[in-house]
Short mmCIF file of C-alpha atoms in Angstrom, two decimals:
data_model
loop_
_atom_site.label_atom_id
_atom_site.label_comp_id
_atom_site.label_asym_id
_atom_site.label_seq_id
_atom_site.Cartn_x
_atom_site.Cartn_y
_atom_site.Cartn_z
CA MET A 1 56.24 93.61 115.84
CA HIS A 2 57.47 91.83 112.72
CA GLY A 3 55.20 88.90 111.84
CA PHE A 4 56.66 85.89 110.05
CA ALA A 5 55.01 86.78 106.74
CA SER A 6 56.45 90.30 106.75
CA VAL A 7 59.87 88.97 107.69
CA THR A 8 59.69 86.43 104.86
CA ASP A 9 58.74 89.20 102.44
CA GLN A 10 61.63 91.37 103.53
CA THR A 11 64.01 88.43 103.13
CA ILE A 12 62.99 88.35 99.48
CA ARG A 13 63.40 92.12 99.30
CA MET A 14 66.86 92.00 100.88
CA SER A 15 68.04 89.21 98.60
CA GLN A 16 66.73 91.23 95.64
CA ASN A 17 68.81 94.17 96.82
CA PHE A 18 71.86 91.91 96.84
CA GLU A 19 70.99 90.62 93.38
CA ASN A 20 70.57 94.13 91.96
CA MET A 21 73.96 95.07 93.40
CA PHE A 22 75.46 91.88 91.97
CA ASN A 23 74.09 92.66 88.50
CA LEU A 24 75.57 96.15 88.70
CA ALA A 25 78.89 94.63 89.76
CA MET A 26 78.77 92.21 86.82
CA GLU A 27 78.57 95.18 84.46
CA TYR A 28 81.38 96.89 86.35
CA THR A 29 83.67 93.82 86.25
CA GLU A 30 82.67 92.68 82.75
CA ASN A 31 80.92 89.56 84.03
CA ASP A 32 83.35 88.38 86.70
CA ALA A 33 81.03 86.65 89.17
CA LYS A 34 83.70 86.03 91.79
CA LYS A 35 84.71 89.69 91.91
CA SER A 36 81.08 90.77 91.78
CA ASN A 37 80.20 88.82 94.90
CA MET A 38 83.13 90.42 96.68
CA LEU A 39 82.11 93.91 95.57
CA VAL A 40 78.60 93.47 96.95
CA LEU A 41 80.06 92.48 100.31
CA GLN A 42 82.57 95.32 100.20
CA TYR A 43 79.74 97.83 99.90
CA PHE A 44 78.36 96.72 103.26
CA ARG A 45 81.82 96.62 104.78
CA LYS A 46 82.20 100.27 103.89
CA ARG A 47 78.69 101.03 105.15
CA GLY A 48 79.57 99.45 108.50
CA ASN A 49 83.07 101.00 108.65
CA TYR A 50 84.85 97.66 108.34
CA GLY A 51 87.80 99.12 106.47
CA GLY A 52 88.14 101.91 103.95
CA SER A 53 90.61 102.44 101.15
CA LEU A 54 94.17 101.50 102.01
CA PHE A 55 95.09 105.07 101.12
CA SER A 56 92.51 106.80 103.31
CA ASN A 57 92.92 107.89 106.91
CA SER A 58 91.72 104.53 108.21
CA SER A 59 92.07 103.48 111.81
CA SER A 60 94.33 100.54 112.64
CA SER A 61 91.30 98.25 112.91
CA ASN A 62 90.18 99.25 109.42
CA LEU A 63 93.66 98.55 108.09
CA THR A 64 93.40 95.13 109.72
CA TRP A 65 90.12 94.50 107.89
CA ASN A 66 91.81 95.50 104.64
CA THR A 67 94.44 92.87 105.39
CA VAL A 68 91.98 90.02 105.97
CA ALA A 69 89.30 91.03 103.45
CA GLY A 70 91.00 93.28 100.91
CA ALA A 71 90.78 96.99 100.13
CA ILE A 72 87.33 98.35 99.37
CA ASP A 73 86.58 99.48 95.81
CA ASN A 74 85.14 102.93 96.46
CA ASN A 75 84.30 103.46 92.78
CA TYR A 76 81.88 100.54 92.86
CA CYS A 77 80.41 101.75 96.16
CA ASN A 78 79.78 105.16 94.60
CA LEU A 79 78.15 103.43 91.64
CA VAL A 80 75.72 101.66 93.96
CA ASP A 81 74.86 104.89 95.74
CA THR A 82 74.18 106.58 92.40
CA ASN A 83 72.20 103.82 90.69
CA LEU A 84 70.50 102.01 93.58
CA SER A 85 69.87 104.83 96.02
CA ASP A 86 66.28 103.78 96.78
CA MET A 87 67.17 100.41 98.37
CA ASN A 88 65.68 99.61 101.78
CA LEU A 89 68.54 97.89 103.61
CA ASN A 90 66.79 97.30 106.95
CA TYR A 91 66.45 93.61 107.78
CA TYR A 92 64.90 91.71 110.68
CA ASP A 93 66.11 88.23 111.55
CA PRO A 94 63.40 85.62 110.81
CA ALA A 95 65.22 83.03 112.90
CA THR A 96 64.71 84.72 116.29
CA PRO A 97 61.34 84.98 118.09
CA ASN A 98 61.39 88.78 118.31
CA HIS A 99 62.82 89.28 114.81
CA TYR A 100 65.46 91.71 116.04
CA LYS A 101 67.11 94.14 113.64
CA TYR A 102 69.88 92.27 111.89
CA ASP A 103 73.41 93.60 111.39
CA ILE A 104 73.76 93.09 107.64
CA ASN A 105 77.02 95.05 107.62
CA HIS A 106 78.66 92.62 110.05
CA LEU A 107 77.41 89.58 108.15
CA CYS A 108 78.83 90.89 104.89
CA ALA A 109 82.14 91.96 106.41
CA VAL A 110 82.76 88.46 107.78
CA ALA A 111 81.60 86.80 104.54
CA ASN A 112 83.96 89.09 102.61
CA ALA A 113 86.88 87.96 104.76
CA LEU A 114 85.93 84.29 104.38
CA LEU A 115 85.86 84.59 100.59
CA TYR A 116 89.04 86.65 100.36
CA GLU A 117 92.15 84.68 99.42
CA LEU A 118 95.43 85.53 101.11
CA GLY A 119 97.81 84.27 98.43
CA ASP A 120 99.33 80.95 99.48
CA SER A 121 97.97 81.32 103.02
CA GLU A 122 95.99 78.08 102.77
CA GLU A 123 99.24 76.16 102.68
CA SER A 124 100.58 77.92 105.77
CA GLY A 125 97.33 77.68 107.70
CA MET A 126 97.12 81.46 107.97
CA ASP A 127 93.84 81.48 106.03
CA ILE A 128 92.17 79.45 108.78
CA LEU A 129 93.50 81.77 111.44
CA THR A 130 92.45 84.99 109.70
CA ASN A 131 88.99 83.55 109.02
CA LEU A 132 88.56 82.85 112.72
CA TYR A 133 90.02 86.22 113.62
CA SER A 134 87.62 88.13 111.34
CA GLY A 135 84.61 86.22 112.69
CA TRP A 136 83.63 84.77 116.04
CA GLY A 137 87.25 84.30 117.12
CA GLY A 138 87.99 88.00 116.97
CA ASP A 139 84.72 88.90 118.68
CA MET A 140 85.39 86.33 121.40
CA LEU A 141 88.84 87.75 122.10
CA SER A 142 87.38 91.28 122.07
CA PHE A 143 85.01 90.23 124.83
CA ALA A 144 88.07 89.94 127.10
CA ILE A 145 88.06 93.76 127.18
CA ASP A 146 84.61 93.64 128.80
CA VAL A 147 85.81 91.04 131.30
CA LYS A 148 88.70 93.27 132.30
CA GLU A 149 86.39 96.27 132.66
CA ALA A 150 84.01 94.23 134.81
CA GLU A 151 86.84 93.34 137.20
CA ASN A 152 87.90 97.00 137.29
CA ASN A 153 84.32 97.84 138.27
CA GLY A 154 84.36 95.47 141.24
CA VAL A 155 83.40 92.06 139.83
CA THR A 156 85.32 89.36 141.75
CA ASP A 157 84.24 86.21 139.87
CA ILE A 158 85.11 87.13 136.29
CA GLU A 159 84.49 83.60 134.97
CA GLU A 160 80.89 83.62 136.19
CA TRP A 161 80.38 87.19 135.00
CA ALA A 162 81.67 86.27 131.55
CA LYS A 163 79.26 83.32 131.30
CA ASP A 164 76.34 85.57 132.21
CA ASN A 165 77.28 88.38 129.83
CA ILE A 166 78.71 86.73 126.72
CA CYS A 167 76.75 87.70 123.60
CA GLN A 168 74.72 90.32 125.43
CA SER A 169 74.01 93.87 124.29
CA ASN A 170 76.43 96.70 124.92
CA SER A 171 79.54 94.52 124.85
CA HIS A 172 82.37 93.93 122.40
CA PHE A 173 80.60 90.68 121.43
CA PRO A 174 76.85 91.33 121.18
CA VAL A 175 74.55 88.54 120.04
CA SER A 176 74.04 90.38 116.73
CA ASP A 177 77.74 89.86 115.99
CA TYR A 178 77.49 86.19 116.96
CA TYR A 179 74.60 85.64 114.54
CA GLY A 180 76.45 87.48 111.77
CA ASP A 181 79.64 85.48 112.41
CA ILE A 182 77.94 82.09 112.29
CA ASP A 183 75.55 82.97 109.46
CA ALA A 184 78.42 84.24 107.31
CA ILE A 185 80.19 80.88 107.63
CA ASN A 186 77.03 78.94 106.83
CA ILE A 187 76.11 81.14 103.85
CA VAL A 188 79.62 80.95 102.39
CA ASN A 189 79.46 77.17 102.83
CA LEU A 190 76.23 77.16 100.79
CA MET A 191 77.89 79.28 98.10
CA ASN A 192 80.77 76.83 97.84
CA GLU A 193 78.69 73.66 98.07
CA LEU A 194 75.99 74.68 95.58
CA LYS A 195 78.14 76.94 93.37
CA ILE A 196 75.73 79.85 93.82
CA ASN A 197 76.14 83.58 94.34
CA PHE A 198 75.74 85.41 97.64
CA HIS A 199 72.22 86.69 96.99
CA SER A 200 70.97 83.17 96.19
CA ALA A 201 72.66 81.68 99.25
CA PHE A 202 71.23 84.44 101.46
CA ARG A 203 67.68 83.76 100.28
CA LEU A 204 68.08 79.99 100.66
CA TYR A 205 69.52 80.40 104.17
CA PHE A 206 66.79 82.66 105.56
CA LYS A 207 63.68 81.76 103.54
CA THR A 208 62.10 78.31 103.66
CA PRO A 209 58.50 76.96 103.62
CA LEU A 210 56.46 77.85 106.71
CA GLN A 211 56.28 74.27 107.98
CA GLU A 212 60.05 73.84 108.06
CA LYS A 213 62.84 75.41 110.06
CA SER A 214 65.03 77.75 108.08
CA TYR A 215 68.75 77.07 107.99
CA ALA A 216 69.20 80.15 110.15
CA GLU A 217 67.02 78.71 112.91
CA THR A 218 69.60 75.95 113.41
CA ARG A 219 72.66 78.13 112.74
CA ALA A 220 74.88 76.77 115.54
CA THR A 221 73.98 73.15 114.76
CA ARG A 222 74.58 73.68 111.06
CA TYR A 223 77.94 75.34 111.71
CA ILE A 224 79.27 72.75 114.16
CA ASN A 225 78.12 69.88 111.94
CA SER A 226 79.98 71.50 109.03
CA VAL A 227 83.28 71.45 110.96
CA GLY A 228 82.76 67.92 112.26
CA SER A 229 82.02 68.27 115.96
CA THR A 230 82.32 70.50 119.01
CA SER A 231 85.95 69.41 119.29
CA TYR A 232 86.70 71.86 116.46
CA ILE A 233 85.61 74.73 118.73
CA GLU A 234 88.09 73.49 121.36
CA TRP A 235 90.86 73.31 118.78
CA ALA A 236 90.08 76.74 117.30
CA CYS A 237 89.95 78.38 120.73
CA ASP A 238 93.29 76.81 121.68
CA LEU A 239 94.77 78.10 118.42
CA LEU A 240 93.52 81.66 118.99
CA ASN A 241 94.69 81.58 122.60
CA SER A 242 98.17 80.20 121.87
CA ASP A 243 101.31 82.22 122.57
CA GLU A 244 102.30 81.83 118.92
CA PHE A 245 99.57 84.26 117.88
CA ASP A 246 99.73 86.79 120.70
CA ILE A 247 99.90 89.55 118.10
CA PHE A 248 96.21 89.00 117.32
CA LYS A 249 95.27 89.31 120.97
CA TYR A 250 97.39 92.45 121.20
CA ILE A 251 95.59 94.04 118.25
CA ILE A 252 92.10 93.03 119.34
CA GLY A 253 92.65 93.66 123.03
CA GLU A 254 93.94 97.18 122.41
CA GLY A 255 97.28 96.32 123.98
CA THR A 256 98.60 93.78 126.45
CA MET A 257 96.07 92.27 128.88
CA ASN A 258 96.33 89.59 131.54
CA GLN A 259 95.75 86.10 130.16
CA LYS A 260 92.98 85.46 132.70
CA TYR A 261 90.63 87.81 130.83
CA TYR A 262 91.06 85.87 127.60
CA ASP A 263 90.61 82.57 129.43
CA ALA A 264 87.33 83.76 130.95
CA ALA A 265 86.07 85.08 127.61
CA ILE A 266 86.95 81.85 125.80
CA ALA A 267 85.35 79.63 128.44
CA ALA A 268 82.20 81.73 128.28
CA PHE A 269 81.96 81.49 124.49
CA LYS A 270 82.50 77.73 124.53
CA GLY A 271 79.64 77.38 127.00
CA PHE A 272 77.40 79.65 124.97
CA ILE A 273 77.84 77.96 121.60
CA TYR A 274 77.64 74.49 123.16
CA SER A 275 74.30 75.40 124.74
CA GLU A 276 73.03 76.71 121.39
CA TYR A 277 74.15 73.49 119.73
CA VAL A 278 72.54 71.24 122.34
CA ALA A 279 69.31 73.22 122.07
CA GLY A 280 69.31 72.66 118.31
CA ARG A 281 69.55 76.38 117.53
#
């Protein structure tokens, strides 16, 4: 439905949208590039309901997003709606064969959390934890809810069911979230490595010459190589699953759940991302 040329064109269009929003944010912040990047991402967080103003009637999950990514500047969001109301924000992933509709809101929410600084949290290690929690780690733990529901609906082998259903549609961890989680990490890495803004990193990540693979086409490989090896996934999963941080599982899992559901969800995700890595995707 969406040929490669059209997808390439709309990558340029989408990155131009980001750039226009960035330029508006630069005026708003009096040329503070760091804040401007964050404001662009906040707009899409609000659009996707990933946290409203700290003083609004937000749900507990939205308040959690405000904790890991900061409160949304609604004045800037209103400015975008007033001045850039004609933007086409639909985007189709050029890295997948069917060019499925991409969840830009999820990508930006995770990128916002990755760029947000939690005071001296880097020294305590909390920054690493909250980055995992706001990305694939949180989605992986959320998938435990689906595992529990599957058992309630008569599934006896929850480990096998989890392997077959991880990153599928209509779950707490759809493949669109997985792509957004991994792409956000890779794009933020490009921003930090090349000292470029979000719109430039987005275009570089998704648009390359026709004869080459885009960065997005090897998203899992690029991510795992950036953290050293697959052993990092083991370490991160152990960290998220440790008793020390049960509060995160309590928040994500909507209350206390049996550990076996988390174990099945984690094993399934490990298998999924390893297979993506081995396949060079």
